[in-house]
Structures are given as structure tokens and as C-alpha cells.
PDB file of C-alpha atoms in Angstrom:
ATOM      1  CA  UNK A 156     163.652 147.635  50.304  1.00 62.00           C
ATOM      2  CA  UNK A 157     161.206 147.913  53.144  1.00 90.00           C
ATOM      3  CA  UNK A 158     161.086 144.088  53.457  1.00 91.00           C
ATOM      4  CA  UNK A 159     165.263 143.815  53.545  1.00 93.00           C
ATOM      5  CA  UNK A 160     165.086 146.352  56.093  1.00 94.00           C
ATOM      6  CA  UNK A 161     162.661 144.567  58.403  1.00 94.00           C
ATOM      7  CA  UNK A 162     164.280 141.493  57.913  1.00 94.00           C
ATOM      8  CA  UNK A 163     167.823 143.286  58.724  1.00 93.00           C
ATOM      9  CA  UNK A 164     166.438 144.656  62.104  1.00 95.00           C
ATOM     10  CA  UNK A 165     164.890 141.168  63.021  1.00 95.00           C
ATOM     11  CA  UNK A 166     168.348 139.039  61.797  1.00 94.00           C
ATOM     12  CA  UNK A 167     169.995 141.774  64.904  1.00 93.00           C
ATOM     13  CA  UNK A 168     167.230 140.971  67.340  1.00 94.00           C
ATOM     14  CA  UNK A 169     167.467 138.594  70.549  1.00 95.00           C
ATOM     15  CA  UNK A 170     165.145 140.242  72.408  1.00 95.00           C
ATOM     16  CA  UNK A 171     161.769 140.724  69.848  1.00 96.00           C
ATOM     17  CA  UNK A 172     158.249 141.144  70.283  1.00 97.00           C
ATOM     18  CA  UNK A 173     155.459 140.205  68.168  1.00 97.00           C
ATOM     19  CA  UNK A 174     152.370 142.021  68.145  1.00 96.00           C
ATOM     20  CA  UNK A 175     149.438 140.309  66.155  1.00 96.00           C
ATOM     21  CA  UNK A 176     146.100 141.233  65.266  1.00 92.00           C
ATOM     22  CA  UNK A 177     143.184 139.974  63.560  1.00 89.00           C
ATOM     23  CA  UNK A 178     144.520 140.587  59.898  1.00 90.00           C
ATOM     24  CA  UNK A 179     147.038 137.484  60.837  1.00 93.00           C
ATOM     25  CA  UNK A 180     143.818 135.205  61.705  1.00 92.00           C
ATOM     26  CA  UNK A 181     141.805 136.166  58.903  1.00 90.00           C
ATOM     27  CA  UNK A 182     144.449 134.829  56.387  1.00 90.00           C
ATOM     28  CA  UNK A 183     143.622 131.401  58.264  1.00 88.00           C
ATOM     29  CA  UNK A 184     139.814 132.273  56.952  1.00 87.00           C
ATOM     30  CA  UNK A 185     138.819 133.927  60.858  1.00 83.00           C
ATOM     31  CA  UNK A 186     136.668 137.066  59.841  1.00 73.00           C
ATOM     32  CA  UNK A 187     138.189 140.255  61.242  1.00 63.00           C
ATOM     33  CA  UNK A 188     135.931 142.424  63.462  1.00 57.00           C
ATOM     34  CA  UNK A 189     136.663 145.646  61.975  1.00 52.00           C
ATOM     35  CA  UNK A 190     136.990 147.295  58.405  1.00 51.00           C
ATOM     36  CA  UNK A 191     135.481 145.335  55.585  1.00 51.00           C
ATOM     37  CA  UNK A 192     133.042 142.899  55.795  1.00 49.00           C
ATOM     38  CA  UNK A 193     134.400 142.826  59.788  1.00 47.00           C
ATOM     39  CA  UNK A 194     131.634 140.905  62.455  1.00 49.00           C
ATOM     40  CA  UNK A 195     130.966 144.343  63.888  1.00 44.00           C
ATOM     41  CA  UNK A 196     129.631 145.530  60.095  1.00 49.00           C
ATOM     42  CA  UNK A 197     127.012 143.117  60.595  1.00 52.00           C
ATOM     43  CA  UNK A 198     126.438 143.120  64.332  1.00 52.00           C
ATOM     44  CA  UNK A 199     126.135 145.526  67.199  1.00 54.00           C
ATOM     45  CA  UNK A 200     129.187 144.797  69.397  1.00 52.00           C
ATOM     46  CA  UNK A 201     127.663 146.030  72.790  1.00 53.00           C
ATOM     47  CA  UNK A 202     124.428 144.032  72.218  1.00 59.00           C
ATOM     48  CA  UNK A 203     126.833 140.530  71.290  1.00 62.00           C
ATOM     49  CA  UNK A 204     130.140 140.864  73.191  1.00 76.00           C
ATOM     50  CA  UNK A 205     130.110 143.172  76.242  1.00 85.00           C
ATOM     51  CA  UNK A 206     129.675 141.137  79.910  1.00 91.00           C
ATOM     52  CA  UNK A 207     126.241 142.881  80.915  1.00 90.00           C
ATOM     53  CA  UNK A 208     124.868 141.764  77.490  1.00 89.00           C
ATOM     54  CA  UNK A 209     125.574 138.355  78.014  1.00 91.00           C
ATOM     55  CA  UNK A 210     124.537 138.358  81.471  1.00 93.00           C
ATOM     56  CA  UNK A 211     121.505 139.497  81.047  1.00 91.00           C
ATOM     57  CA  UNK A 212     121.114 137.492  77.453  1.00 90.00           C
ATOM     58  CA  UNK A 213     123.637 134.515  76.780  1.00 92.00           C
ATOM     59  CA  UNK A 214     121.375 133.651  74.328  1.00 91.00           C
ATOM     60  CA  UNK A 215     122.113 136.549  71.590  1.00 86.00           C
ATOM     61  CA  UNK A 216     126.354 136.117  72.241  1.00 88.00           C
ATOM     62  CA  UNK A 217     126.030 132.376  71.512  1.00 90.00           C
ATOM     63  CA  UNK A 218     123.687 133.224  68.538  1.00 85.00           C
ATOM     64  CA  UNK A 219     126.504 135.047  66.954  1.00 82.00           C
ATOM     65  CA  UNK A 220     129.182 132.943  68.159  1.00 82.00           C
ATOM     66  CA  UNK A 221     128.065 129.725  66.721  1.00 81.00           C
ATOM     67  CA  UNK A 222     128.958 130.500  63.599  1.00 75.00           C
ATOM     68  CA  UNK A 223     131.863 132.045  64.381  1.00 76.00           C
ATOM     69  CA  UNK A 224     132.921 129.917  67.010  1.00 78.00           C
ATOM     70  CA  UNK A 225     133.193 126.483  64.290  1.00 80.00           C
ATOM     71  CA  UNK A 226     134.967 128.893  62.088  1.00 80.00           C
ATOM     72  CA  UNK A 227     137.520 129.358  64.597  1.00 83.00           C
ATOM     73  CA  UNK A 228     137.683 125.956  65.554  1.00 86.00           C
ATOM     74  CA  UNK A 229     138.424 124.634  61.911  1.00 87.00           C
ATOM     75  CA  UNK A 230     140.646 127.341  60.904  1.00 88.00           C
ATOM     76  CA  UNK A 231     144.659 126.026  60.509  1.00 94.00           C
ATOM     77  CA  UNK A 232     147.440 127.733  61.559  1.00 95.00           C
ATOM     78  CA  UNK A 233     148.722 130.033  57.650  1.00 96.00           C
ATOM     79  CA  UNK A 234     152.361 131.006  56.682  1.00 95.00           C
ATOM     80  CA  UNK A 235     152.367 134.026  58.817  1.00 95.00           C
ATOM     81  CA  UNK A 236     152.023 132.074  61.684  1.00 97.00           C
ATOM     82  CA  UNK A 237     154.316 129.652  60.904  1.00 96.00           C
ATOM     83  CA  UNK A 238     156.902 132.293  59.601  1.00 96.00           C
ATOM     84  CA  UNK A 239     156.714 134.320  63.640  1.00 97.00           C
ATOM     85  CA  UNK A 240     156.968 130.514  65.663  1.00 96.00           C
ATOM     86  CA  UNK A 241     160.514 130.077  62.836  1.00 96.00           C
ATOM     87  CA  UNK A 242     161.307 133.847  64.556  1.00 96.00           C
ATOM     88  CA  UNK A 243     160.893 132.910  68.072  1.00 96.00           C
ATOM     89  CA  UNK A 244     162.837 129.277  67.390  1.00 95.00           C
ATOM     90  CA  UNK A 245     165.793 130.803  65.567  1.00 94.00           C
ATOM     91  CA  UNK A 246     166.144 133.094  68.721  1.00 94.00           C
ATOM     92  CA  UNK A 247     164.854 136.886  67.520  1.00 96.00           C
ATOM     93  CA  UNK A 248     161.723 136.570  69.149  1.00 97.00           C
ATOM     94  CA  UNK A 249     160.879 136.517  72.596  1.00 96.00           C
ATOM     95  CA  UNK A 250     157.331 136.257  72.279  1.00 97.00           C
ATOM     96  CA  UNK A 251     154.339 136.942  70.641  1.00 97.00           C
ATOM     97  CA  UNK A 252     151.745 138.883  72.132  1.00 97.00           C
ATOM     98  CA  UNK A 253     148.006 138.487  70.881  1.00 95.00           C
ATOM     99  CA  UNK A 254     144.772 139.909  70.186  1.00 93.00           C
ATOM    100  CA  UNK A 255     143.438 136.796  68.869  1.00 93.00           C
ATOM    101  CA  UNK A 256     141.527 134.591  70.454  1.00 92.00           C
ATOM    102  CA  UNK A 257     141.829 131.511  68.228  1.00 92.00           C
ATOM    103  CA  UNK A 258     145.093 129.520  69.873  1.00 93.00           C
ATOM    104  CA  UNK A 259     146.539 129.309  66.227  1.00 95.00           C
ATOM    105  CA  UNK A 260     150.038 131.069  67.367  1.00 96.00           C
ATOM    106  CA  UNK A 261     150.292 127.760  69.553  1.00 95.00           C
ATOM    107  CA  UNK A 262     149.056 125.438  66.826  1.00 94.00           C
ATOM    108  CA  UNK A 263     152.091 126.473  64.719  1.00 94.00           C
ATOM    109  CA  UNK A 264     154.296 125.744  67.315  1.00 94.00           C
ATOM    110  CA  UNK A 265     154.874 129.097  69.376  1.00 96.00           C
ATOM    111  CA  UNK A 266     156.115 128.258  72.459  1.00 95.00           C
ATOM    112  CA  UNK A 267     155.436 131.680  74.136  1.00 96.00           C
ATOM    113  CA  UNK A 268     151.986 133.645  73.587  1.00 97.00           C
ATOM    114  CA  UNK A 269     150.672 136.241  75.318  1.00 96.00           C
ATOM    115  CA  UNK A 270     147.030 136.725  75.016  1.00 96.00           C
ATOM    116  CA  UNK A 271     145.689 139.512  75.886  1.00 93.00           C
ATOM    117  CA  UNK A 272     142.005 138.683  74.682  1.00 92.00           C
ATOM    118  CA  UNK A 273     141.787 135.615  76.408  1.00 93.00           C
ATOM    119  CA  UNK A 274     141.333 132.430  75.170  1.00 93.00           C
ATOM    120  CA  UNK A 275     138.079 131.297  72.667  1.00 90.00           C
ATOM    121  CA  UNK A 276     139.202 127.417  73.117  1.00 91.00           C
ATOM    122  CA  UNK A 277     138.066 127.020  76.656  1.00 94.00           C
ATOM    123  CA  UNK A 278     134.746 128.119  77.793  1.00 95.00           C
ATOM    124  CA  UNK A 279     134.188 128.715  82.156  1.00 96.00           C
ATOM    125  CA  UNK A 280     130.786 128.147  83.807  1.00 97.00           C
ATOM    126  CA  UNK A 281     130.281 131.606  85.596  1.00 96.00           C
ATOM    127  CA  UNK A 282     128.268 130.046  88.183  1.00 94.00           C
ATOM    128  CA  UNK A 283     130.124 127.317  89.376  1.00 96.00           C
ATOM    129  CA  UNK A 284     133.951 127.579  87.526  1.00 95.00           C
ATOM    130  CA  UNK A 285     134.042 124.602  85.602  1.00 96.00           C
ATOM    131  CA  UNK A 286     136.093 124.908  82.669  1.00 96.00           C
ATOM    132  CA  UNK A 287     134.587 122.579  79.812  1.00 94.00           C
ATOM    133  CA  UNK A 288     136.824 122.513  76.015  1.00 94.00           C
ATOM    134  CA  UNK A 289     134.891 125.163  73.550  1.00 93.00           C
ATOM    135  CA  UNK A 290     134.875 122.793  71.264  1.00 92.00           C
ATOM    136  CA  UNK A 291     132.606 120.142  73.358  1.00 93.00           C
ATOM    137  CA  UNK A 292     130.058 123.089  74.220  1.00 93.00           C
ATOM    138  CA  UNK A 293     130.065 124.221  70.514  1.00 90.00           C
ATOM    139  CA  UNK A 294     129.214 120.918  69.665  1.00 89.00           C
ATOM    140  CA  UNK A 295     125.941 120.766  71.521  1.00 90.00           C
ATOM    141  CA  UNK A 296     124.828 124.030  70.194  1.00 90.00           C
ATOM    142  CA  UNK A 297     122.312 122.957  67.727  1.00 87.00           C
ATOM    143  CA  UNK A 298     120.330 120.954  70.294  1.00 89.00           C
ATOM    144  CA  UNK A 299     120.992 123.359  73.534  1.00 92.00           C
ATOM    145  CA  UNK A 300     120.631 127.060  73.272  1.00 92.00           C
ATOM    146  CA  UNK A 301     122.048 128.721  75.469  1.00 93.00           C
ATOM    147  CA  UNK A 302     124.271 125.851  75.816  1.00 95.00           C
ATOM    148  CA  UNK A 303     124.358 124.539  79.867  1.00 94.00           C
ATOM    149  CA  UNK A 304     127.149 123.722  82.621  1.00 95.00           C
ATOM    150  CA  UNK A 305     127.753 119.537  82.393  1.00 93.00           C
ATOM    151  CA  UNK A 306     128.446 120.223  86.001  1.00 94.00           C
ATOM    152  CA  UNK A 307     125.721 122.408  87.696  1.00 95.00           C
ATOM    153  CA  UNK A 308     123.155 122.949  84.689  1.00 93.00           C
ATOM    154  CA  UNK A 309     123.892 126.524  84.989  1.00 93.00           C
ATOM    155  CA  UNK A 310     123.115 128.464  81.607  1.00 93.00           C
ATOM    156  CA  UNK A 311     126.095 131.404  82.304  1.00 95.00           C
ATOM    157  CA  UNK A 312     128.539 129.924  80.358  1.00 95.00           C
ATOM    158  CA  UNK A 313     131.241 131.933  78.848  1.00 94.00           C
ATOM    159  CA  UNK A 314     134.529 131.781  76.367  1.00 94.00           C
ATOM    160  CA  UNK A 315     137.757 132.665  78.199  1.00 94.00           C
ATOM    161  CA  UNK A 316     137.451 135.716  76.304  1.00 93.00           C
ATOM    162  CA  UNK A 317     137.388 139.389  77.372  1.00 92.00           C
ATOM    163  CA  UNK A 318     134.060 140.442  76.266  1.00 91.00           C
ATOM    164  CA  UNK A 319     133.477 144.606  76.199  1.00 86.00           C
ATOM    165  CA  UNK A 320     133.556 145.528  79.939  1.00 88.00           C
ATOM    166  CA  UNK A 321     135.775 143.159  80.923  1.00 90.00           C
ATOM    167  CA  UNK A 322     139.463 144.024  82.501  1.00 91.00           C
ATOM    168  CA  UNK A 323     142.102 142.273  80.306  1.00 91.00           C
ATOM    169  CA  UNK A 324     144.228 139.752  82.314  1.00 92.00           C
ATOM    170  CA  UNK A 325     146.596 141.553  84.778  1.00 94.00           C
ATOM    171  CA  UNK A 326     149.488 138.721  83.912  1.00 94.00           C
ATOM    172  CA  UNK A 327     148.961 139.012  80.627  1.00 95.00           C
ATOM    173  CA  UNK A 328     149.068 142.920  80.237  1.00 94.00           C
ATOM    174  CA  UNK A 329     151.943 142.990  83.163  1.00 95.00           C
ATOM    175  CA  UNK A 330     154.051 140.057  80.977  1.00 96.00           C
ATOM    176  CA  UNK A 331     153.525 142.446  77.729  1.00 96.00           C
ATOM    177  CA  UNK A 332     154.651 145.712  79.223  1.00 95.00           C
ATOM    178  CA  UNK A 333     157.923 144.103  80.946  1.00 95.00           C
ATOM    179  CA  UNK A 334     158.521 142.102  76.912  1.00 96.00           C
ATOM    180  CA  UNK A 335     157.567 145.355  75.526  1.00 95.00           C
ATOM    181  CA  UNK A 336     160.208 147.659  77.742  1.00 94.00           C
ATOM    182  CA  UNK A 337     163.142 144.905  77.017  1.00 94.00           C
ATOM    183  CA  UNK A 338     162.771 144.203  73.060  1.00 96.00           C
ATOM    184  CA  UNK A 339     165.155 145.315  70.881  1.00 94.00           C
ATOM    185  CA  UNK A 340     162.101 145.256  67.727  1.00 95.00           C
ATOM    186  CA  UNK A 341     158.697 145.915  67.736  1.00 96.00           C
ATOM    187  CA  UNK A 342     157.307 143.159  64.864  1.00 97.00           C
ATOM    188  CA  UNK A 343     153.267 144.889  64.751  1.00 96.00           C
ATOM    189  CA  UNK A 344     151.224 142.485  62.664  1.00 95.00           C
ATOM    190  CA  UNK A 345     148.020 142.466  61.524  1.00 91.00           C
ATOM    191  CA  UNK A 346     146.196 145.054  63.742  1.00 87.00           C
ATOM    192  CA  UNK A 347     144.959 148.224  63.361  1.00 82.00           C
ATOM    193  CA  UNK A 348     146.602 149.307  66.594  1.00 78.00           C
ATOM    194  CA  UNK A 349     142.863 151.054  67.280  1.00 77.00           C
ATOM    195  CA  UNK A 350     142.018 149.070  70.616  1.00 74.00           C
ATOM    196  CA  UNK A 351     143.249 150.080  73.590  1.00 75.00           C
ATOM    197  CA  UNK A 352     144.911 149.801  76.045  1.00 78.00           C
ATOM    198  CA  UNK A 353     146.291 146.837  74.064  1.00 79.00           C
ATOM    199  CA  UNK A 354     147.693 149.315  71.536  1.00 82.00           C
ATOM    200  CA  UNK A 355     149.441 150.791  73.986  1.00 88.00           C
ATOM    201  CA  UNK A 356     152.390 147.953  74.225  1.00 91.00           C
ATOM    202  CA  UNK A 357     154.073 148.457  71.111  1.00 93.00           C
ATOM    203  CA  UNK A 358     154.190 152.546  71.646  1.00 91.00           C
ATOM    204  CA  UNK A 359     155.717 151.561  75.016  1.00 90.00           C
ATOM    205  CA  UNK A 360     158.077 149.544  73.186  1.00 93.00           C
ATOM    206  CA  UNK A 361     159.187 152.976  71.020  1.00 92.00           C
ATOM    207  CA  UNK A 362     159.895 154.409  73.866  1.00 90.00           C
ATOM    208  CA  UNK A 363     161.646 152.464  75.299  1.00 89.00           C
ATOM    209  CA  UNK A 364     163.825 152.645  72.177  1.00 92.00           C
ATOM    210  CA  UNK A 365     162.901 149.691  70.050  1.00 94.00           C
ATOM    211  CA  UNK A 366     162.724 149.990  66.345  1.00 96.00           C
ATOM    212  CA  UNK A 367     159.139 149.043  65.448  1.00 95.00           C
ATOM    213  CA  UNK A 368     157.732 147.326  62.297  1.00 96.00           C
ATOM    214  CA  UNK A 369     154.516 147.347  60.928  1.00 95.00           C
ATOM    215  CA  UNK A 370     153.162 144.764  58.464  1.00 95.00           C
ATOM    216  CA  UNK A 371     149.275 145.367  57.867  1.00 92.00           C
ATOM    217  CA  UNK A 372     147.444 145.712  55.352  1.00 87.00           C
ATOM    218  CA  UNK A 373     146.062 149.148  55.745  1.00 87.00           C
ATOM    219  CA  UNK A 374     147.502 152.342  57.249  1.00 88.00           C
ATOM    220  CA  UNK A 375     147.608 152.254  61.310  1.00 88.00           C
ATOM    221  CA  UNK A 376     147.498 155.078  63.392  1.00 89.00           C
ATOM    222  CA  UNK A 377     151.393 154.268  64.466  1.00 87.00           C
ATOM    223  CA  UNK A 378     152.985 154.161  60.943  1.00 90.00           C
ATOM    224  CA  UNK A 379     154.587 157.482  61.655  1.00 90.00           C
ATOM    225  CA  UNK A 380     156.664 155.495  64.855  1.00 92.00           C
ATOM    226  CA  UNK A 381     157.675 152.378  62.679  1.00 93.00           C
ATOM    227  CA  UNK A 382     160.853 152.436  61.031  1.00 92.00           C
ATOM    228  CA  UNK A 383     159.638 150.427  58.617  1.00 94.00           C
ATOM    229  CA  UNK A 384     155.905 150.142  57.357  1.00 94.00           C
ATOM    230  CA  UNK A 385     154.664 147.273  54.653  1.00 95.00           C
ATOM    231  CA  UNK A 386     151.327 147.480  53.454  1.00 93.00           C
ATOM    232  CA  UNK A 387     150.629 143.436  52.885  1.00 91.00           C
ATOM    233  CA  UNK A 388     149.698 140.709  53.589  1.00 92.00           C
ATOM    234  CA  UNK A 389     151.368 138.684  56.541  1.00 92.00           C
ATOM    235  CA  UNK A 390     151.513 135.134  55.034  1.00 93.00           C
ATOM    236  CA  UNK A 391     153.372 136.508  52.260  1.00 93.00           C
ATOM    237  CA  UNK A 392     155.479 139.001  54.280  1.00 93.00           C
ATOM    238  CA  UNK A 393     156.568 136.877  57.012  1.00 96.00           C
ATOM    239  CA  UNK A 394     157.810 134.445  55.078  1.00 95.00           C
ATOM    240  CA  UNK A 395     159.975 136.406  52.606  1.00 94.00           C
ATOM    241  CA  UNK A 396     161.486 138.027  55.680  1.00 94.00           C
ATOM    242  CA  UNK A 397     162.408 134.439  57.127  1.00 94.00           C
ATOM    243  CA  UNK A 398     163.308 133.741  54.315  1.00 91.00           C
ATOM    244  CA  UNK A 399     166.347 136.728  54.014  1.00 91.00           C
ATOM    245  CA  UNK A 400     167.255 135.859  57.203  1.00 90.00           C
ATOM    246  CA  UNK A 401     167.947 132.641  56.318  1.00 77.00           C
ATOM    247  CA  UNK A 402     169.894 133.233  53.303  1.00 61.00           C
TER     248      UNK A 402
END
């Protein structure tokens, strides 16, 4: 019922907003960083991923992130994200604003993503701005730790990501609250809706009297708001409700 229901609301929409998390990524094999067997289980999240950590110590972020960082890189876009780029091309979505870092909204074919996190396929010299592919610098990893600016040999380089104690992108946020105060649906998937002030958008969206739905696999802190809530699995939600839509 729950799934006829979301797929009813989105069928109406012409003005929708995706919301994704890191539940939609891990599906594509990208470990989440919370819950279960999450990255900050295993690692301290201050010490790895806030700015004056890696400032003062690139060496322990790109520790962490090498693994990570060819996970990423292999990982293919899954049915959930191919299921939210067939929403935005059949016209009920007018974007899809991110958490994730990983590009794979735009590998399936998304045409507009927000992302709030950054990006994790480009990588920026602090020192001197040039902007190198993540996957060249994750590529020399093995031989040169921490790896080194091709252009001044400076060893601050950085992901296009917004480590802890970083602002989050002023377009970004500004292009999510204006999406988020026009949709006529709220599609939340994938994310605990824990880190802020990201999790703000889709409350704002409430408010401004959108019906919001929540697909994730555990409870969220906003499943009281949602008019509906499905406790799954995205790449085999998302696709069922394309799937009604279509019929």
C-alpha cells in the first residue's frame, strides 16, 4: 500500500525533489559512514575527515581514503539510481539533491544534482588551485604518500569534499532551499536525515507544504513528517515505484 501511495504522489508531481543519502551508494557496494559496519565504526572521524586534521596530517585522511577512494571509483551506478534519473526524465523530478560524494547520480544519467558534500571525483591542490581528476592522484598512491601537486609539488592536496569544519557550498545549499520551498514531493532516500544542516532541506520542504516520502532502511528521525514511510531497500523500491507509474 505504502509503495502505491508513494508512487501515486510522485505520478502527480512536476515539481519533485530527491533527497539521497549514503544507503543509495552503499547498494552500489560504497560503505556507509554510519550504523553498521559504517567507516566511522572503524575510524575516528575528527582525526580522518575534519580540515585541521588534514592540514596538519594529509597523511592519515589519504591513509583511510585509499581504500575507500578505489571503492568509490569502481562502484556502478544500481537500480535506485537509475530508477530517480527515469523520475527526473519522465518530468516528476526536478532534481536530486546529494549527500554523496561518489558522482554516481550523474553516471546514471541525472541531468540535475545537487551536491551538497562536494565532489570525491576531483581533488584541488590547496596551495596553488590546481584541480587534478581523483582518479589520476589515487592512482599514484601506492608509490607517493601523501600524494603531491603535478603542478607546484605541494603535498596539501584535497577531494572536493566538505571535510568536518568545512562550510557546505553556498550555491549548493542556496539551489536546495529554493528546490526544496517549490516541490510539490519530498522523495528522502537513503539517509538517516541525522546530519545537519543538510537535514534541514527536506523539513523545509514540509513546510512549505510538500508531501514527503521516506524510503530507508531504518527508522529516521522525520518518519513522523512523511506521509508515507518504507523501510527498504532503494534498488528494489525505486524501481517498483517506476514501475506503477508506468503502468
Amino acid at each position: 500500500m505504502s509503495v502505491a501511495k508513494a508512487a501515486e504522489l510522485l505520478s502527480r508531481a512536476r515539481r519533485g525533489v530527491a533527497f539521497t543519502g549514503a544507503g543509495v551508494s552503499a547498494e552500489s557496494g560504497i560503505p556507509t559512514f554510519r550504523g553498521e559496519g559504517g567507516v566511522w565504526t572503524r575510524y575516528d572521524p575528527v582525526k580522518v575527515s575534519s580540515i585541521d586534521s588534514f592540514m596538519a596530517d594529509p597523511v592519515s585522511y589519504w591513509q583511510v581514503s585509499k581504500d575507500r577512494g578505489r571503492v568509490a571509483l569502481e562502484a556502478k551506478p544500481n537500480p535506485g539510481h537509475a530508477a530517480l534519473a527515469a523520475l527526473e526524465d519522465a518530468g516528476h523530478l526536478a532534481a536530486i539533491v546529494t549527500q554523496n560524494t561518489d558522482g554516481l547520480h550523474q553516471a546514471s544519467g541525472a541531468r540535475r544534482v545537487i551536491e551538497l558534500h562536494g565532489s570525491g571525483r576531483q581533488v584541488r591542490c590547496l596551495e596553488c588551485g590546481t584541480v587534478e581528476s581523483r582518479r589520476d592522484v589515487q592512482d599514484r598512491l601506492n608509490v607517493e604518500m601523501p600524494p603531491r601537486c603535478r603542478a607546484c609539488g605541494g603535498a596539501l592536496l584535497k577531494p572536493t569534499v566538505v571535510l568536518f569544519g568545512e562550510p557546505l557550498p553556498v550555491e549548493a545549499v542556496t539551489a536546495s532551499y529554493d528546490l526544496a520551498n517549490q516541490a510539490d514531493v519530498m522523495l528522502v532516500v537513503g539517509t538517516s536525515l541525522v546530519v545537519y544542516p543538510a537535514a534541514e532541506i527536506p523539513l523545509f520542504a514540509v513546510r512549505s507544504g510538500a508531501p514527503m516520502i521516506v524510503i530507508n532502511a531504518e527508522p529516521t528521525p522525520f518518519d513522523r513528517f512523511a506521509e508515507v514511510v518504507i523501510h527498504g531497500r532503494s534498488g528494489e523500491v525505486l524501481p517498483e515505484i517506476v514501475s506503477l507509474i508506468d503502468e
